[in-house]
Structures are given as structure tokens and as C-alpha cells.
Amino acid sequence: MDFSPLKEAVAAKSYEKIADICDELMLQVTAQGIIAYQQSWPYAIHLLGHIYVNDINSARFLWKLIPSSVKQNQLEVAAAWKIGQQLWLRDYAGVYEAIRGFHWSPEAQGLVNSLSEMYTDRMFQLLVSAYSTISVSDAAVFIGMNEEDAANYAAQQGWLVDSASGMLIVKKQQMAKEQKLDQMKLQRLTEYVFHLEH
């Protein structure tokens, strides 16, 4: 089995390509009827690839296909699935615990680190869109940090930290200014559409 496309994607940190590469390789070996691949397949990387692109349904389907012997004997596979489970349950703190709770192989470590950073960014943007104020402790849970680090991280993003109340005041991102439509542009557009219709 030639895993060079997968190795190249991991080496290039093209983590968004991993799930598709693994899916394609798996289809190839399945079509050839190769059964022996099941024990040597990079299931952990494959699962993490689906989790990385936030395709939890495909990760769940892959988990069901993995032989029981692999699930029991390859701890990294179970650890990767633990991240997927926590995402499925929307257990924000659990996602970070699953990421940090396993000593990942060198092949998976970069992917897991990137996944963690991306997830933190995603959760932070969720906080920006959903809150005007939030407690430091709640923000810490969402972004997987202790309270001090969460307050510092938020401050670096321009949020205000009210130490007395333990609250963060969210800095909303500037909305794009609405462009006013020039009357001349509107007239030309109307004439153009009229010309197209007749």
C-alpha cells in the first residue's frame, strides 16, 4: 500500500486534505479486495482528518468500520475517536481534555496541534458572535485554557478584562459599511436589465 500522498500531506501540513486522501486510498484497497490492510491502516490519522475538517458524521461512520481488534489494541485510534465524541456531544472542555489527555505519535502530533489551535479560534469567534460580556471562567471552558490564560488571550484580542467582576467585555468586530447605491448606477443597472429582457 502506497501511503506517500498521505505522508506528503502530513509533511506539508495540508491537514485539510487528509480525510479525502485516506478515503480515496481506502476505496482503492477495498476495490482490490485487500483485507490485510485493516491492521496497518492509519485509522487514527484518518479519523483525525475527518475531525479536522469538522466532518463528524464521516468520522462516526469510519469508527463503525474499524475492526474491534484495532479499536482495542491501537490506543491512538481510541484517543482520536474520543475527540470526535466530545465534539459530537458539544462538550467544549471535553474536546480539550481529549486532545491533551493522550501522548500522540509524531505522525499525529502536528495534526492534533493544528486541530487544537483551529478549534480554539473557532470557539473564540463563537464567543465574539454570541456574547457582549462573559465570565472569565466560562470563556476559559470554551477556549480550553485556565482562567489567567483565557483573560490574557482575550485581552490580546482587544477585549476588556474587568478584574473586579471577573467578566470579559467582548470586542465586536467591525461590520462592513453598507454601500449606498448611487442613483446613476441604479439607473444604468435598470436599463441593462431592461435591455437583456427585450
mmCIF file with all atom_site columns, C-alpha atoms in Angstrom:
data_model
loop_
_atom_site.group_PDB
_atom_site.id
_atom_site.type_symbol
_atom_site.label_atom_id
_atom_site.label_alt_id
_atom_site.label_comp_id
_atom_site.label_asym_id
_atom_site.label_entity_id
_atom_site.label_seq_id
_atom_site.pdbx_PDB_ins_code
_atom_site.Cartn_x
_atom_site.Cartn_y
_atom_site.Cartn_z
_atom_site.occupancy
_atom_site.B_iso_or_equiv
_atom_site.pdbx_formal_charge
_atom_site.auth_seq_id
_atom_site.auth_comp_id
_atom_site.auth_asym_id
_atom_site.auth_atom_id
_atom_site.pdbx_PDB_model_num
ATOM 1   C CA . MET A 1 1   ? 0.000   0.000  0.000   1.00 0.00 ? 1   MET A CA 1
ATOM 2   C CA . ASP A 1 2   ? 1.447   3.349  -1.070  1.00 0.00 ? 2   ASP A CA 1
ATOM 3   C CA . PHE A 1 3   ? 0.817   5.941  1.630   1.00 0.00 ? 3   PHE A CA 1
ATOM 4   C CA . SER A 1 4   ? 3.091   8.549  0.008   1.00 0.00 ? 4   SER A CA 1
ATOM 5   C CA . PRO A 1 5   ? 0.235   11.008 -0.801  1.00 0.00 ? 5   PRO A CA 1
ATOM 6   C CA . LEU A 1 6   ? -0.812  10.874 2.849   1.00 0.00 ? 6   LEU A CA 1
ATOM 7   C CA . LYS A 1 7   ? 2.769   11.276 4.096   1.00 0.00 ? 7   LYS A CA 1
ATOM 8   C CA . GLU A 1 8   ? 3.258   14.233 1.761   1.00 0.00 ? 8   GLU A CA 1
ATOM 9   C CA . ALA A 1 9   ? 0.078   15.931 3.002   1.00 0.00 ? 9   ALA A CA 1
ATOM 10  C CA . VAL A 1 10  ? 1.124   15.458 6.626   1.00 0.00 ? 10  VAL A CA 1
ATOM 11  C CA . ALA A 1 11  ? 4.652   16.714 5.921   1.00 0.00 ? 11  ALA A CA 1
ATOM 12  C CA . ALA A 1 12  ? 3.266   19.772 4.084   1.00 0.00 ? 12  ALA A CA 1
ATOM 13  C CA . LYS A 1 13  ? 0.776   20.373 6.918   1.00 0.00 ? 13  LYS A CA 1
ATOM 14  C CA . SER A 1 14  ? -2.048  20.162 4.393   1.00 0.00 ? 14  SER A CA 1
ATOM 15  C CA . TYR A 1 15  ? -4.271  18.693 7.067   1.00 0.00 ? 15  TYR A CA 1
ATOM 16  C CA . GLU A 1 16  ? -7.474  19.680 5.289   1.00 0.00 ? 16  GLU A CA 1
ATOM 17  C CA . LYS A 1 17  ? -6.604  17.129 2.562   1.00 0.00 ? 17  LYS A CA 1
ATOM 18  C CA . ILE A 1 18  ? -6.017  14.133 4.835   1.00 0.00 ? 18  ILE A CA 1
ATOM 19  C CA . ALA A 1 19  ? -9.604  12.862 5.064   1.00 0.00 ? 19  ALA A CA 1
ATOM 20  C CA . ASP A 1 20  ? -10.065 12.911 1.282   1.00 0.00 ? 20  ASP A CA 1
ATOM 21  C CA . ILE A 1 21  ? -6.701  11.226 0.668   1.00 0.00 ? 21  ILE A CA 1
ATOM 22  C CA . CYS A 1 22  ? -7.452  8.480  3.201   1.00 0.00 ? 22  CYS A CA 1
ATOM 23  C CA . ASP A 1 23  ? -10.974 7.971  1.855   1.00 0.00 ? 23  ASP A CA 1
ATOM 24  C CA . GLU A 1 24  ? -9.612  7.595  -1.680  1.00 0.00 ? 24  GLU A CA 1
ATOM 25  C CA . LEU A 1 25  ? -6.882  5.173  -0.588  1.00 0.00 ? 25  LEU A CA 1
ATOM 26  C CA . MET A 1 26  ? -9.387  3.120  1.383   1.00 0.00 ? 26  MET A CA 1
ATOM 27  C CA . LEU A 1 27  ? -11.668 2.882  -1.655  1.00 0.00 ? 27  LEU A CA 1
ATOM 28  C CA . GLN A 1 28  ? -8.742  1.678  -3.744  1.00 0.00 ? 28  GLN A CA 1
ATOM 29  C CA . VAL A 1 29  ? -7.730  -1.100 -1.375  1.00 0.00 ? 29  VAL A CA 1
ATOM 30  C CA . THR A 1 30  ? -11.342 -2.112 -0.781  1.00 0.00 ? 30  THR A CA 1
ATOM 31  C CA . ALA A 1 31  ? -11.954 -2.319 -4.532  1.00 0.00 ? 31  ALA A CA 1
ATOM 32  C CA . GLN A 1 32  ? -8.877  -4.544 -4.844  1.00 0.00 ? 32  GLN A CA 1
ATOM 33  C CA . GLY A 1 33  ? -10.220 -6.801 -2.103  1.00 0.00 ? 33  GLY A CA 1
ATOM 34  C CA . ILE A 1 34  ? -7.170  -6.351 0.113   1.00 0.00 ? 34  ILE A CA 1
ATOM 35  C CA . ILE A 1 35  ? -8.174  -7.477 3.589   1.00 0.00 ? 35  ILE A CA 1
ATOM 36  C CA . ALA A 1 36  ? -4.728  -7.383 5.195   1.00 0.00 ? 36  ALA A CA 1
ATOM 37  C CA . TYR A 1 37  ? -4.678  -3.560 5.118   1.00 0.00 ? 37  TYR A CA 1
ATOM 38  C CA . GLN A 1 38  ? -7.082  -3.377 8.065   1.00 0.00 ? 38  GLN A CA 1
ATOM 39  C CA . GLN A 1 39  ? -4.426  -3.896 10.726  1.00 0.00 ? 39  GLN A CA 1
ATOM 40  C CA . SER A 1 40  ? -1.913  -1.497 9.162   1.00 0.00 ? 40  SER A CA 1
ATOM 41  C CA . TRP A 1 41  ? -4.335  1.235  8.111   1.00 0.00 ? 41  TRP A CA 1
ATOM 42  C CA . PRO A 1 42  ? -3.620  4.689  9.669   1.00 0.00 ? 42  PRO A CA 1
ATOM 43  C CA . TYR A 1 43  ? -7.032  4.842  11.346  1.00 0.00 ? 43  TYR A CA 1
ATOM 44  C CA . ALA A 1 44  ? -6.042  7.490  13.882  1.00 0.00 ? 44  ALA A CA 1
ATOM 45  C CA . ILE A 1 45  ? -4.832  9.871  11.171  1.00 0.00 ? 45  ILE A CA 1
ATOM 46  C CA . HIS A 1 46  ? -7.895  9.082  9.072   1.00 0.00 ? 46  HIS A CA 1
ATOM 47  C CA . LEU A 1 47  ? -10.259 9.835  11.988  1.00 0.00 ? 47  LEU A CA 1
ATOM 48  C CA . LEU A 1 48  ? -8.360  12.998 12.867  1.00 0.00 ? 48  LEU A CA 1
ATOM 49  C CA . GLY A 1 49  ? -8.535  14.075 9.216   1.00 0.00 ? 49  GLY A CA 1
ATOM 50  C CA . HIS A 1 50  ? -12.333 13.947 9.287   1.00 0.00 ? 50  HIS A CA 1
ATOM 51  C CA . ILE A 1 51  ? -12.420 15.677 12.658  1.00 0.00 ? 51  ILE A CA 1
ATOM 52  C CA . TYR A 1 52  ? -10.070 18.375 11.359  1.00 0.00 ? 52  TYR A CA 1
ATOM 53  C CA . VAL A 1 53  ? -12.482 19.340 8.581   1.00 0.00 ? 53  VAL A CA 1
ATOM 54  C CA . ASN A 1 54  ? -15.362 19.141 11.057  1.00 0.00 ? 54  ASN A CA 1
ATOM 55  C CA . ASP A 1 55  ? -16.953 16.153 9.332   1.00 0.00 ? 55  ASP A CA 1
ATOM 56  C CA . ILE A 1 56  ? -18.050 14.312 12.446  1.00 0.00 ? 56  ILE A CA 1
ATOM 57  C CA . ASN A 1 57  ? -20.599 12.197 10.568  1.00 0.00 ? 57  ASN A CA 1
ATOM 58  C CA . SER A 1 58  ? -17.865 10.702 8.368   1.00 0.00 ? 58  SER A CA 1
ATOM 59  C CA . ALA A 1 59  ? -15.688 10.174 11.442  1.00 0.00 ? 59  ALA A CA 1
ATOM 60  C CA . ARG A 1 60  ? -18.568 8.294  13.109  1.00 0.00 ? 60  ARG A CA 1
ATOM 61  C CA . PHE A 1 61  ? -19.051 6.152  10.003  1.00 0.00 ? 61  PHE A CA 1
ATOM 62  C CA . LEU A 1 62  ? -15.318 5.377  9.875   1.00 0.00 ? 62  LEU A CA 1
ATOM 63  C CA . TRP A 1 63  ? -15.338 4.479  13.577  1.00 0.00 ? 63  TRP A CA 1
ATOM 64  C CA . LYS A 1 64  ? -18.061 1.905  12.901  1.00 0.00 ? 64  LYS A CA 1
ATOM 65  C CA . LEU A 1 65  ? -15.947 0.356  10.121  1.00 0.00 ? 65  LEU A CA 1
ATOM 66  C CA . ILE A 1 66  ? -12.833 -0.022 12.246  1.00 0.00 ? 66  ILE A CA 1
ATOM 67  C CA . PRO A 1 67  ? -12.314 -3.629 13.369  1.00 0.00 ? 67  PRO A CA 1
ATOM 68  C CA . SER A 1 68  ? -12.803 -4.238 17.096  1.00 0.00 ? 68  SER A CA 1
ATOM 69  C CA . SER A 1 69  ? -9.273  -5.581 17.427  1.00 0.00 ? 69  SER A CA 1
ATOM 70  C CA . VAL A 1 70  ? -7.889  -2.263 16.136  1.00 0.00 ? 70  VAL A CA 1
ATOM 71  C CA . LYS A 1 71  ? -10.100 -0.239 18.488  1.00 0.00 ? 71  LYS A CA 1
ATOM 72  C CA . GLN A 1 72  ? -8.851  -2.298 21.433  1.00 0.00 ? 72  GLN A CA 1
ATOM 73  C CA . ASN A 1 73  ? -5.176  -2.552 20.527  1.00 0.00 ? 73  ASN A CA 1
ATOM 74  C CA . GLN A 1 74  ? -4.388  0.825  18.990  1.00 0.00 ? 74  GLN A CA 1
ATOM 75  C CA . LEU A 1 75  ? -4.792  3.376  21.776  1.00 0.00 ? 75  LEU A CA 1
ATOM 76  C CA . GLU A 1 76  ? -4.271  6.329  19.449  1.00 0.00 ? 76  GLU A CA 1
ATOM 77  C CA . VAL A 1 77  ? -7.314  5.298  17.419  1.00 0.00 ? 77  VAL A CA 1
ATOM 78  C CA . ALA A 1 78  ? -9.463  5.336  20.565  1.00 0.00 ? 78  ALA A CA 1
ATOM 79  C CA . ALA A 1 79  ? -7.933  8.674  21.594  1.00 0.00 ? 79  ALA A CA 1
ATOM 80  C CA . ALA A 1 80  ? -8.766  10.198 18.199  1.00 0.00 ? 80  ALA A CA 1
ATOM 81  C CA . TRP A 1 81  ? -12.327 8.944  18.481  1.00 0.00 ? 81  TRP A CA 1
ATOM 82  C CA . LYS A 1 82  ? -12.573 10.455 21.974  1.00 0.00 ? 82  LYS A CA 1
ATOM 83  C CA . ILE A 1 83  ? -12.086 13.906 20.384  1.00 0.00 ? 83  ILE A CA 1
ATOM 84  C CA . GLY A 1 84  ? -14.830 13.131 17.877  1.00 0.00 ? 84  GLY A CA 1
ATOM 85  C CA . GLN A 1 85  ? -17.183 12.013 20.645  1.00 0.00 ? 85  GLN A CA 1
ATOM 86  C CA . GLN A 1 86  ? -16.653 15.212 22.613  1.00 0.00 ? 86  GLN A CA 1
ATOM 87  C CA . LEU A 1 87  ? -17.287 17.317 19.507  1.00 0.00 ? 87  LEU A CA 1
ATOM 88  C CA . TRP A 1 88  ? -20.460 15.338 18.822  1.00 0.00 ? 88  TRP A CA 1
ATOM 89  C CA . LEU A 1 89  ? -21.639 15.964 22.394  1.00 0.00 ? 89  LEU A CA 1
ATOM 90  C CA . ARG A 1 90  ? -20.587 19.631 22.201  1.00 0.00 ? 90  ARG A CA 1
ATOM 91  C CA . ASP A 1 91  ? -18.542 19.125 25.353  1.00 0.00 ? 91  ASP A CA 1
ATOM 92  C CA . TYR A 1 92  ? -16.123 22.010 24.827  1.00 0.00 ? 92  TYR A CA 1
ATOM 93  C CA . ALA A 1 93  ? -13.939 21.259 27.833  1.00 0.00 ? 93  ALA A CA 1
ATOM 94  C CA . GLY A 1 94  ? -14.040 17.559 26.930  1.00 0.00 ? 94  GLY A CA 1
ATOM 95  C CA . VAL A 1 95  ? -12.577 18.287 23.484  1.00 0.00 ? 95  VAL A CA 1
ATOM 96  C CA . TYR A 1 96  ? -9.526  19.904 25.054  1.00 0.00 ? 96  TYR A CA 1
ATOM 97  C CA . GLU A 1 97  ? -9.221  17.127 27.651  1.00 0.00 ? 97  GLU A CA 1
ATOM 98  C CA . ALA A 1 98  ? -9.292  14.520 24.873  1.00 0.00 ? 98  ALA A CA 1
ATOM 99  C CA . ILE A 1 99  ? -6.648  16.419 22.899  1.00 0.00 ? 99  ILE A CA 1
ATOM 100 C CA . ARG A 1 100 ? -4.348  16.893 25.893  1.00 0.00 ? 100 ARG A CA 1
ATOM 101 C CA . GLY A 1 101 ? -5.093  13.552 27.529  1.00 0.00 ? 101 GLY A CA 1
ATOM 102 C CA . PHE A 1 102 ? -3.070  11.419 25.146  1.00 0.00 ? 102 PHE A CA 1
ATOM 103 C CA . HIS A 1 103 ? 0.591   11.267 24.161  1.00 0.00 ? 103 HIS A CA 1
ATOM 104 C CA . TRP A 1 104 ? 0.218   11.474 20.367  1.00 0.00 ? 104 TRP A CA 1
ATOM 105 C CA . SER A 1 105 ? 2.587   9.816  17.927  1.00 0.00 ? 105 SER A CA 1
ATOM 106 C CA . PRO A 1 106 ? 4.939   12.072 15.951  1.00 0.00 ? 106 PRO A CA 1
ATOM 107 C CA . GLU A 1 107 ? 2.789   11.437 12.837  1.00 0.00 ? 107 GLU A CA 1
ATOM 108 C CA . ALA A 1 108 ? -0.353  12.696 14.569  1.00 0.00 ? 108 ALA A CA 1
ATOM 109 C CA . GLN A 1 109 ? 1.107   15.417 16.814  1.00 0.00 ? 109 GLN A CA 1
ATOM 110 C CA . GLY A 1 110 ? 1.210   18.215 14.214  1.00 0.00 ? 110 GLY A CA 1
ATOM 111 C CA . LEU A 1 111 ? -2.319  17.437 13.074  1.00 0.00 ? 111 LEU A CA 1
ATOM 112 C CA . VAL A 1 112 ? -3.614  17.411 16.654  1.00 0.00 ? 112 VAL A CA 1
ATOM 113 C CA . ASN A 1 113 ? -1.819  20.687 17.471  1.00 0.00 ? 113 ASN A CA 1
ATOM 114 C CA . SER A 1 114 ? -3.305  22.350 14.409  1.00 0.00 ? 114 SER A CA 1
ATOM 115 C CA . LEU A 1 115 ? -6.743  20.941 15.249  1.00 0.00 ? 115 LEU A CA 1
ATOM 116 C CA . SER A 1 116 ? -6.475  22.349 18.771  1.00 0.00 ? 116 SER A CA 1
ATOM 117 C CA . GLU A 1 117 ? -5.483  25.815 17.524  1.00 0.00 ? 117 GLU A CA 1
ATOM 118 C CA . MET A 1 118 ? -8.244  25.824 14.916  1.00 0.00 ? 118 MET A CA 1
ATOM 119 C CA . TYR A 1 119 ? -10.825 24.692 17.468  1.00 0.00 ? 119 TYR A CA 1
ATOM 120 C CA . THR A 1 120 ? -9.744  27.427 19.910  1.00 0.00 ? 120 THR A CA 1
ATOM 121 C CA . ASP A 1 121 ? -10.069 30.036 17.147  1.00 0.00 ? 121 ASP A CA 1
ATOM 122 C CA . ARG A 1 122 ? -13.497 28.692 16.194  1.00 0.00 ? 122 ARG A CA 1
ATOM 123 C CA . MET A 1 123 ? -14.706 28.769 19.804  1.00 0.00 ? 123 MET A CA 1
ATOM 124 C CA . PHE A 1 124 ? -13.347 32.285 20.279  1.00 0.00 ? 124 PHE A CA 1
ATOM 125 C CA . GLN A 1 125 ? -15.220 33.503 17.186  1.00 0.00 ? 125 GLN A CA 1
ATOM 126 C CA . LEU A 1 126 ? -18.339 31.842 18.560  1.00 0.00 ? 126 LEU A CA 1
ATOM 127 C CA . LEU A 1 127 ? -17.920 33.834 21.775  1.00 0.00 ? 127 LEU A CA 1
ATOM 128 C CA . VAL A 1 128 ? -17.464 37.041 19.772  1.00 0.00 ? 128 VAL A CA 1
ATOM 129 C CA . SER A 1 129 ? -20.709 36.469 17.895  1.00 0.00 ? 129 SER A CA 1
ATOM 130 C CA . ALA A 1 130 ? -22.765 35.243 20.860  1.00 0.00 ? 130 ALA A CA 1
ATOM 131 C CA . TYR A 1 131 ? -21.761 37.406 23.825  1.00 0.00 ? 131 TYR A CA 1
ATOM 132 C CA . SER A 1 132 ? -21.267 41.024 24.773  1.00 0.00 ? 132 SER A CA 1
ATOM 133 C CA . THR A 1 133 ? -19.917 40.027 28.197  1.00 0.00 ? 133 THR A CA 1
ATOM 134 C CA . ILE A 1 134 ? -18.872 36.641 29.526  1.00 0.00 ? 134 ILE A CA 1
ATOM 135 C CA . SER A 1 135 ? -17.239 35.489 32.723  1.00 0.00 ? 135 SER A CA 1
ATOM 136 C CA . VAL A 1 136 ? -13.569 34.637 32.560  1.00 0.00 ? 136 VAL A CA 1
ATOM 137 C CA . SER A 1 137 ? -14.350 31.152 33.886  1.00 0.00 ? 137 SER A CA 1
ATOM 138 C CA . ASP A 1 138 ? -16.926 30.472 31.146  1.00 0.00 ? 138 ASP A CA 1
ATOM 139 C CA . ALA A 1 139 ? -14.613 31.786 28.436  1.00 0.00 ? 139 ALA A CA 1
ATOM 140 C CA . ALA A 1 140 ? -11.824 29.577 29.797  1.00 0.00 ? 140 ALA A CA 1
ATOM 141 C CA . VAL A 1 141 ? -14.010 26.487 29.332  1.00 0.00 ? 141 VAL A CA 1
ATOM 142 C CA . PHE A 1 142 ? -14.852 27.413 25.736  1.00 0.00 ? 142 PHE A CA 1
ATOM 143 C CA . ILE A 1 143 ? -11.281 28.108 24.669  1.00 0.00 ? 143 ILE A CA 1
ATOM 144 C CA . GLY A 1 144 ? -9.612  25.366 26.707  1.00 0.00 ? 144 GLY A CA 1
ATOM 145 C CA . MET A 1 145 ? -7.398  27.459 28.927  1.00 0.00 ? 145 MET A CA 1
ATOM 146 C CA . ASN A 1 146 ? -7.058  28.228 32.591  1.00 0.00 ? 146 ASN A CA 1
ATOM 147 C CA . GLU A 1 147 ? -8.677  31.479 33.687  1.00 0.00 ? 147 GLU A CA 1
ATOM 148 C CA . GLU A 1 148 ? -5.485  33.532 33.685  1.00 0.00 ? 148 GLU A CA 1
ATOM 149 C CA . ASP A 1 149 ? -4.502  32.404 30.187  1.00 0.00 ? 149 ASP A CA 1
ATOM 150 C CA . ALA A 1 150 ? -8.061  32.934 28.929  1.00 0.00 ? 150 ALA A CA 1
ATOM 151 C CA . ALA A 1 151 ? -8.102  36.508 30.293  1.00 0.00 ? 151 ALA A CA 1
ATOM 152 C CA . ASN A 1 152 ? -4.710  37.214 28.704  1.00 0.00 ? 152 ASN A CA 1
ATOM 153 C CA . TYR A 1 153 ? -5.797  35.689 25.392  1.00 0.00 ? 153 TYR A CA 1
ATOM 154 C CA . ALA A 1 154 ? -8.986  37.762 25.366  1.00 0.00 ? 154 ALA A CA 1
ATOM 155 C CA . ALA A 1 155 ? -7.039  40.923 26.224  1.00 0.00 ? 155 ALA A CA 1
ATOM 156 C CA . GLN A 1 156 ? -4.681  40.222 23.301  1.00 0.00 ? 156 GLN A CA 1
ATOM 157 C CA . GLN A 1 157 ? -7.768  40.098 21.068  1.00 0.00 ? 157 GLN A CA 1
ATOM 158 C CA . GLY A 1 158 ? -8.796  43.563 22.270  1.00 0.00 ? 158 GLY A CA 1
ATOM 159 C CA . TRP A 1 159 ? -11.364 42.501 24.864  1.00 0.00 ? 159 TRP A CA 1
ATOM 160 C CA . LEU A 1 160 ? -11.586 44.388 28.129  1.00 0.00 ? 160 LEU A CA 1
ATOM 161 C CA . VAL A 1 161 ? -10.964 42.486 31.338  1.00 0.00 ? 161 VAL A CA 1
ATOM 162 C CA . ASP A 1 162 ? -12.871 43.633 34.417  1.00 0.00 ? 162 ASP A CA 1
ATOM 163 C CA . SER A 1 163 ? -10.800 42.067 37.177  1.00 0.00 ? 163 SER A CA 1
ATOM 164 C CA . ALA A 1 164 ? -13.178 43.172 39.927  1.00 0.00 ? 164 ALA A CA 1
ATOM 165 C CA . SER A 1 165 ? -16.169 41.293 38.495  1.00 0.00 ? 165 SER A CA 1
ATOM 166 C CA . GLY A 1 166 ? -14.256 38.553 36.682  1.00 0.00 ? 166 GLY A CA 1
ATOM 167 C CA . MET A 1 167 ? -16.001 39.476 33.439  1.00 0.00 ? 167 MET A CA 1
ATOM 168 C CA . LEU A 1 168 ? -14.736 39.943 29.908  1.00 0.00 ? 168 LEU A CA 1
ATOM 169 C CA . ILE A 1 169 ? -16.240 42.641 27.737  1.00 0.00 ? 169 ILE A CA 1
ATOM 170 C CA . VAL A 1 170 ? -16.311 41.358 24.210  1.00 0.00 ? 170 VAL A CA 1
ATOM 171 C CA . LYS A 1 171 ? -14.895 43.496 21.433  1.00 0.00 ? 171 LYS A CA 1
ATOM 172 C CA . LYS A 1 172 ? -17.227 43.104 18.486  1.00 0.00 ? 172 LYS A CA 1
ATOM 173 C CA . GLN A 1 173 ? -15.660 43.025 15.077  1.00 0.00 ? 173 GLN A CA 1
ATOM 174 C CA . GLN A 1 174 ? -16.422 45.973 12.904  1.00 0.00 ? 174 GLN A CA 1
ATOM 175 C CA . MET A 1 175 ? -19.213 45.403 10.462  1.00 0.00 ? 175 MET A CA 1
ATOM 176 C CA . ALA A 1 176 ? -18.568 46.269 6.855   1.00 0.00 ? 176 ALA A CA 1
ATOM 177 C CA . LYS A 1 177 ? -20.104 49.599 5.993   1.00 0.00 ? 177 LYS A CA 1
ATOM 178 C CA . GLU A 1 178 ? -23.147 49.376 3.821   1.00 0.00 ? 178 GLU A CA 1
ATOM 179 C CA . GLN A 1 179 ? -22.571 50.875 0.447   1.00 0.00 ? 179 GLN A CA 1
ATOM 180 C CA . LYS A 1 180 ? -25.141 53.330 -0.713  1.00 0.00 ? 180 LYS A CA 1
ATOM 181 C CA . LEU A 1 181 ? -26.271 52.675 -4.215  1.00 0.00 ? 181 LEU A CA 1
ATOM 182 C CA . ASP A 1 182 ? -25.640 55.612 -6.464  1.00 0.00 ? 182 ASP A CA 1
ATOM 183 C CA . GLN A 1 183 ? -28.782 56.669 -8.352  1.00 0.00 ? 183 GLN A CA 1
ATOM 184 C CA . MET A 1 184 ? -26.851 56.715 -11.635 1.00 0.00 ? 184 MET A CA 1
ATOM 185 C CA . LYS A 1 185 ? -25.623 53.154 -11.068 1.00 0.00 ? 185 LYS A CA 1
ATOM 186 C CA . LEU A 1 186 ? -29.146 52.062 -10.273 1.00 0.00 ? 186 LEU A CA 1
ATOM 187 C CA . GLN A 1 187 ? -30.440 53.694 -13.474 1.00 0.00 ? 187 GLN A CA 1
ATOM 188 C CA . ARG A 1 188 ? -27.737 52.015 -15.594 1.00 0.00 ? 188 ARG A CA 1
ATOM 189 C CA . LEU A 1 189 ? -28.446 48.661 -13.968 1.00 0.00 ? 189 LEU A CA 1
ATOM 190 C CA . THR A 1 190 ? -32.171 49.041 -14.655 1.00 0.00 ? 190 THR A CA 1
ATOM 191 C CA . GLU A 1 191 ? -31.510 49.921 -18.301 1.00 0.00 ? 191 GLU A CA 1
ATOM 192 C CA . TYR A 1 192 ? -29.127 46.986 -18.665 1.00 0.00 ? 192 TYR A CA 1
ATOM 193 C CA . VAL A 1 193 ? -31.660 44.500 -17.234 1.00 0.00 ? 193 VAL A CA 1
ATOM 194 C CA . PHE A 1 194 ? -34.401 46.011 -19.421 1.00 0.00 ? 194 PHE A CA 1
ATOM 195 C CA . HIS A 1 195 ? -32.133 45.606 -22.474 1.00 0.00 ? 195 HIS A CA 1
ATOM 196 C CA . LEU A 1 196 ? -31.456 41.936 -21.590 1.00 0.00 ? 196 LEU A CA 1
ATOM 197 C CA . GLU A 1 197 ? -35.131 41.134 -21.214 1.00 0.00 ? 197 GLU A CA 1
ATOM 198 C CA . HIS A 1 198 ? -36.171 42.716 -24.541 1.00 0.00 ? 198 HIS A CA 1
#
